[in-house]
PDB file of C-alpha atoms in Angstrom:
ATOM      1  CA  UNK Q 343       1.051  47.893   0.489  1.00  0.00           C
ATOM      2  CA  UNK Q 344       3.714  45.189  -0.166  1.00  0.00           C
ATOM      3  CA  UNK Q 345       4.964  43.734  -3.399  1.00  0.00           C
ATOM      4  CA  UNK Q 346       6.254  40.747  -4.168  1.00  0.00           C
ATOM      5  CA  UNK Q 347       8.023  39.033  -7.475  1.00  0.00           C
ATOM      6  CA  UNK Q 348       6.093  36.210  -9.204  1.00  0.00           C
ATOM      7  CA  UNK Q 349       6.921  33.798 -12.053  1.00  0.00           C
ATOM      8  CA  UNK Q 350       6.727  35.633 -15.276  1.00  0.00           C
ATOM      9  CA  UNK Q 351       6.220  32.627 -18.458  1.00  0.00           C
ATOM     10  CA  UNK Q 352      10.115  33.132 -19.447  1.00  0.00           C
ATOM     11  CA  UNK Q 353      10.667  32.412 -15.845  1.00  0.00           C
ATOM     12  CA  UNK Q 354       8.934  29.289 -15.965  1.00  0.00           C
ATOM     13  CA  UNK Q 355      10.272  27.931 -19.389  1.00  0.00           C
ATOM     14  CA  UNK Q 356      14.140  29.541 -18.405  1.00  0.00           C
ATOM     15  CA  UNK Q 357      13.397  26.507 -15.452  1.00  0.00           C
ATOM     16  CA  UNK Q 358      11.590  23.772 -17.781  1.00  0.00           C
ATOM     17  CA  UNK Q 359      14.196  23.924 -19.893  1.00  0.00           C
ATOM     18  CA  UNK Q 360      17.702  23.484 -17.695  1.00  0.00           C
ATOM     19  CA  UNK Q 361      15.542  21.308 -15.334  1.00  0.00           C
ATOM     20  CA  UNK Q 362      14.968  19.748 -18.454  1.00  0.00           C
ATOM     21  CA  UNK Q 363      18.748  19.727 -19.481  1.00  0.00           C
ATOM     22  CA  UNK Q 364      19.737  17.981 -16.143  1.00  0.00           C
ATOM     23  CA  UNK Q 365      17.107  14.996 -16.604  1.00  0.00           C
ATOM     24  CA  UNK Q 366      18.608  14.261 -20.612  1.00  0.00           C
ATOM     25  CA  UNK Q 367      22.085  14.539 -19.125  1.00  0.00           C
ATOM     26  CA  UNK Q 368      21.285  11.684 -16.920  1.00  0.00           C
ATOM     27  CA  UNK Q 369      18.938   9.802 -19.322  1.00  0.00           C
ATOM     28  CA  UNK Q 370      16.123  10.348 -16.460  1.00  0.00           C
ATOM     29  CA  UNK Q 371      12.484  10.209 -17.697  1.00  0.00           C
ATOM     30  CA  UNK Q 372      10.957  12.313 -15.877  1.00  0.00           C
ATOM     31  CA  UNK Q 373       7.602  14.804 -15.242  1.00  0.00           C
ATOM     32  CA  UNK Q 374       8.179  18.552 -14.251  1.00  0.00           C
ATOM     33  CA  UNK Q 375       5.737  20.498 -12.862  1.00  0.00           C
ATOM     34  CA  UNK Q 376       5.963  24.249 -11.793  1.00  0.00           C
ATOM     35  CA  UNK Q 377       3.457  25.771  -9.944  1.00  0.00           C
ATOM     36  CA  UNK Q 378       3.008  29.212  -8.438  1.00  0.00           C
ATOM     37  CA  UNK Q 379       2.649  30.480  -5.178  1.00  0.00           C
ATOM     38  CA  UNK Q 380      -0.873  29.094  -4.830  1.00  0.00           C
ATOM     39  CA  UNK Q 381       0.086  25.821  -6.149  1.00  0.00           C
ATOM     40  CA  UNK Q 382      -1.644  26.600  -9.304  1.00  0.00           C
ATOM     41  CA  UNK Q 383      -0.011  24.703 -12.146  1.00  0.00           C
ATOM     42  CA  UNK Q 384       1.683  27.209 -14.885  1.00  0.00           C
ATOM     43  CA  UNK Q 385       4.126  23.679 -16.754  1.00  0.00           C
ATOM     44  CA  UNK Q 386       3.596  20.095 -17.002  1.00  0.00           C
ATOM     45  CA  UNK Q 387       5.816  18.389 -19.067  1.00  0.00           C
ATOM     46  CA  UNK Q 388       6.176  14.448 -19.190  1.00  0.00           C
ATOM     47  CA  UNK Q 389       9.003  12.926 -21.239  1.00  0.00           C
ATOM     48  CA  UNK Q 390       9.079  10.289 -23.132  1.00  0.00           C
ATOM     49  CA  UNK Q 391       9.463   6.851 -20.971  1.00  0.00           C
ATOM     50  CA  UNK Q 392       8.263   8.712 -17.971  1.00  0.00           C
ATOM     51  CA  UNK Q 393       5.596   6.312 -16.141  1.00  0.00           C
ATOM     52  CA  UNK Q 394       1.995   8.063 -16.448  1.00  0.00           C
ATOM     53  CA  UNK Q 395       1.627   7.920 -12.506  1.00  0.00           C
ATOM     54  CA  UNK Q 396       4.278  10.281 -12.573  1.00  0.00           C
ATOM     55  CA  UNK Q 397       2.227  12.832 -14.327  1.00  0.00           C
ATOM     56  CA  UNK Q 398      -0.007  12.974 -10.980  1.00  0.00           C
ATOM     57  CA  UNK Q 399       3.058  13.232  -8.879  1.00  0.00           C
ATOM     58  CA  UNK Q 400       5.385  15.900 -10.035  1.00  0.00           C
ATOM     59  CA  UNK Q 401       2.452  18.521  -9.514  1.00  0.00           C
ATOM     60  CA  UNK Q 402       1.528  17.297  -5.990  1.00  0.00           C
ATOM     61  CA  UNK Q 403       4.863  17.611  -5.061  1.00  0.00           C
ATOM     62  CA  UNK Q 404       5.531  21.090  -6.486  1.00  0.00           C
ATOM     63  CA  UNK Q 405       1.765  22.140  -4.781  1.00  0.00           C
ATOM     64  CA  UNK Q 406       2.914  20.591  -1.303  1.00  0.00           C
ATOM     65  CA  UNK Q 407       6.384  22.689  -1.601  1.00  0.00           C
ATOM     66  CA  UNK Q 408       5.143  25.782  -2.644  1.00  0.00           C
ATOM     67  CA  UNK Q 409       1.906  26.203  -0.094  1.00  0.00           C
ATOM     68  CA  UNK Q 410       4.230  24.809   3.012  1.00  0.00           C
ATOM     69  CA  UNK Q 411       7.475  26.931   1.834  1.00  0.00           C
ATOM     70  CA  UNK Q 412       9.776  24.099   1.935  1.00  0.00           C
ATOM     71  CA  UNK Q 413      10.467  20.993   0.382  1.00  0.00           C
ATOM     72  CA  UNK Q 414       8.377  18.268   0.023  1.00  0.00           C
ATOM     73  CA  UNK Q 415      11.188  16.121   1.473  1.00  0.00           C
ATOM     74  CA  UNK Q 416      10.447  18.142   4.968  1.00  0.00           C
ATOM     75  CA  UNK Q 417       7.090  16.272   5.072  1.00  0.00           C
ATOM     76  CA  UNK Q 418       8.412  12.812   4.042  1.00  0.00           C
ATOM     77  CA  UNK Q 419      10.879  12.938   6.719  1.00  0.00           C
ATOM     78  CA  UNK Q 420       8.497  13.725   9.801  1.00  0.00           C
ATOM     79  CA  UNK Q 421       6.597  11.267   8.507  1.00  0.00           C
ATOM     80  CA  UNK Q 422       8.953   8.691   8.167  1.00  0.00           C
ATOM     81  CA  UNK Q 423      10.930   9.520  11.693  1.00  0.00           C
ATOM     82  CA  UNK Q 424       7.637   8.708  13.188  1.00  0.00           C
ATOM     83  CA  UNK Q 425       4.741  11.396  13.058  1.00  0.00           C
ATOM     84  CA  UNK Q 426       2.454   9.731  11.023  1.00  0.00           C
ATOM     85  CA  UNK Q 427      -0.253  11.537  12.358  1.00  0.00           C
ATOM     86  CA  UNK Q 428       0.662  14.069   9.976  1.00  0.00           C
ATOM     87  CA  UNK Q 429      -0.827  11.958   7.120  1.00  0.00           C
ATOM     88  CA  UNK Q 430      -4.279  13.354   8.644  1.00  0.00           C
ATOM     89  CA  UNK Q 431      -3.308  17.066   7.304  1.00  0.00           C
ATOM     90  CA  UNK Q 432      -5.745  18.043   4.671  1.00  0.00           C
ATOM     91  CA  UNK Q 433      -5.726  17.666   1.430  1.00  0.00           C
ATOM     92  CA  UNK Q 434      -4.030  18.814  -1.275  1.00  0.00           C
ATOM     93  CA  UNK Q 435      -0.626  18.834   2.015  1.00  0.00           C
ATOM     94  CA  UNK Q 436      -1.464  15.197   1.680  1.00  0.00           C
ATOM     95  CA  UNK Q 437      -1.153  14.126  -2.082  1.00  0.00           C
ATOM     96  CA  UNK Q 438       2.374  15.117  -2.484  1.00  0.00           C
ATOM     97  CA  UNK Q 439       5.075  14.424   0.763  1.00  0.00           C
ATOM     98  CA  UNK Q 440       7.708  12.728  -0.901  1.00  0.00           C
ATOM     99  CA  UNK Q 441      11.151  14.272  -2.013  1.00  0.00           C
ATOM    100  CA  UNK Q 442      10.897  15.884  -5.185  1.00  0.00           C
ATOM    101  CA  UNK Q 443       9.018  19.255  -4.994  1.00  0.00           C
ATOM    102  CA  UNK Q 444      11.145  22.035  -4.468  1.00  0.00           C
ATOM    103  CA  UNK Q 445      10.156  26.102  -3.456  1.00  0.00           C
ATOM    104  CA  UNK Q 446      11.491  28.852  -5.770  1.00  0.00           C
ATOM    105  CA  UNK Q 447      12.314  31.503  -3.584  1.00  0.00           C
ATOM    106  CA  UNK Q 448      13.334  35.088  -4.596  1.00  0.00           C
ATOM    107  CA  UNK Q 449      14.245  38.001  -2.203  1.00  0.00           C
ATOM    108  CA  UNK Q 450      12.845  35.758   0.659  1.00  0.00           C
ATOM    109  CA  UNK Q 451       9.257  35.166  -1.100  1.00  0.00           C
ATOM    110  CA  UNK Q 452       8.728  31.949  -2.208  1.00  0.00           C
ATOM    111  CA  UNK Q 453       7.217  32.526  -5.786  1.00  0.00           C
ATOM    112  CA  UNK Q 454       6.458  28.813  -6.633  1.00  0.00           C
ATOM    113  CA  UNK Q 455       7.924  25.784  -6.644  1.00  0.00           C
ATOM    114  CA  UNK Q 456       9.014  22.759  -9.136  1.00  0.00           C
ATOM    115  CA  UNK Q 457       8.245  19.184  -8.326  1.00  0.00           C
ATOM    116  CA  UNK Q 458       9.504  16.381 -10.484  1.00  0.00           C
ATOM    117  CA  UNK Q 459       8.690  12.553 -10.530  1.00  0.00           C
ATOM    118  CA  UNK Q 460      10.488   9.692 -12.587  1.00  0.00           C
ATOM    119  CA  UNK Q 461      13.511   8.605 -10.613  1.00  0.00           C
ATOM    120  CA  UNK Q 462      14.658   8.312  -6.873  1.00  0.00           C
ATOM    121  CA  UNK Q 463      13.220  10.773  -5.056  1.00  0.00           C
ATOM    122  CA  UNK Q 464      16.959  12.577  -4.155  1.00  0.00           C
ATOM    123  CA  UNK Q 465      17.513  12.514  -7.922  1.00  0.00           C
ATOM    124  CA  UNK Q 466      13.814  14.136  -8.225  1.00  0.00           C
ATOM    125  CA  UNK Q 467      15.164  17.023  -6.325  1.00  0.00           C
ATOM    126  CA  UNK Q 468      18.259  17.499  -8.203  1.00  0.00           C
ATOM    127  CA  UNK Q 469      16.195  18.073 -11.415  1.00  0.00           C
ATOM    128  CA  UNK Q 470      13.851  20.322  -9.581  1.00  0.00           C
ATOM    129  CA  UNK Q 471      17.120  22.129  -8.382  1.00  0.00           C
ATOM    130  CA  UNK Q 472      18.990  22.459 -11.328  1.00  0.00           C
ATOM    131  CA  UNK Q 473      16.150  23.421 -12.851  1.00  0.00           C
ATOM    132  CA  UNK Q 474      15.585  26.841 -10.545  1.00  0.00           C
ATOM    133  CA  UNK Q 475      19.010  27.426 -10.114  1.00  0.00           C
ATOM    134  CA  UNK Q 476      18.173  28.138 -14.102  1.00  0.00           C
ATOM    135  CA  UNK Q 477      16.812  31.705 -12.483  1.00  0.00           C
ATOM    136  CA  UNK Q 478      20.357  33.202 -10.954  1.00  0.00           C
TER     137      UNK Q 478
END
């Protein structure tokens, strides 16, 4: 049988936090949301000023990264260069194709991901970024 690391809770707040970090430094209200593996949400955290839509957002990004083991931009880009019959792929692939949600991957498993919404989408990503690079 194989094994595989996961997010431990210190994982996940060692990522809240500098993902966290990077969004004050820029004065970016944002949501973060880290999910696991299975897209399950472990963190939601909306900061102050963040717009409540946002709150739905962040985790569909950070589900759509983490069960298609890429980022969420991937999706927004085929879509947007023209193969909009992806919009047809089942929900939750669906709820969450914009930049923003970004996999955690560790010894070539991904282990989760982190989405964020508040800001432009490539700003998005840098928070989500920052905020796993957090792991080493």
């Amino acid at each position: 049988m194989q094994s595989k690391p996961y997010l431990t809770l210190a994982d996940v707040k060692k990522i809240a936090a500098a993902a966290e970090a990077e969004a004050v430094a820029n004065n970016w209200p944002v949501v973060i949301a880290i999910v696991d593996d299975g897209g399950h949400l472990l963190w939601l955290q909306r900061q102050d000023g963040a717009a409540a839509l946002s709150a739905h957002i962040a985790p569909a990004k950070a589900r759509v990264s983490a069960l298609g083991r890429r980022e969420s931009k991937i999706y927004e880009d085929m879509i947007n260069n023209g193969r909009t019959s992806f919009l047809s792929a089942p929900a939750p692939q669906t709820d969450g194709m914009l930049e923003g949600g970004v996999p955690i991957v560790v010894d070539g498993h991904v282990i989760g991901a982190v989405g964020v919404s508040g800001v432009k989408s490539a700003e998005d990503a840098q928070i989500a970024k920052a905020g796993i690079a957090a792991l080493g």
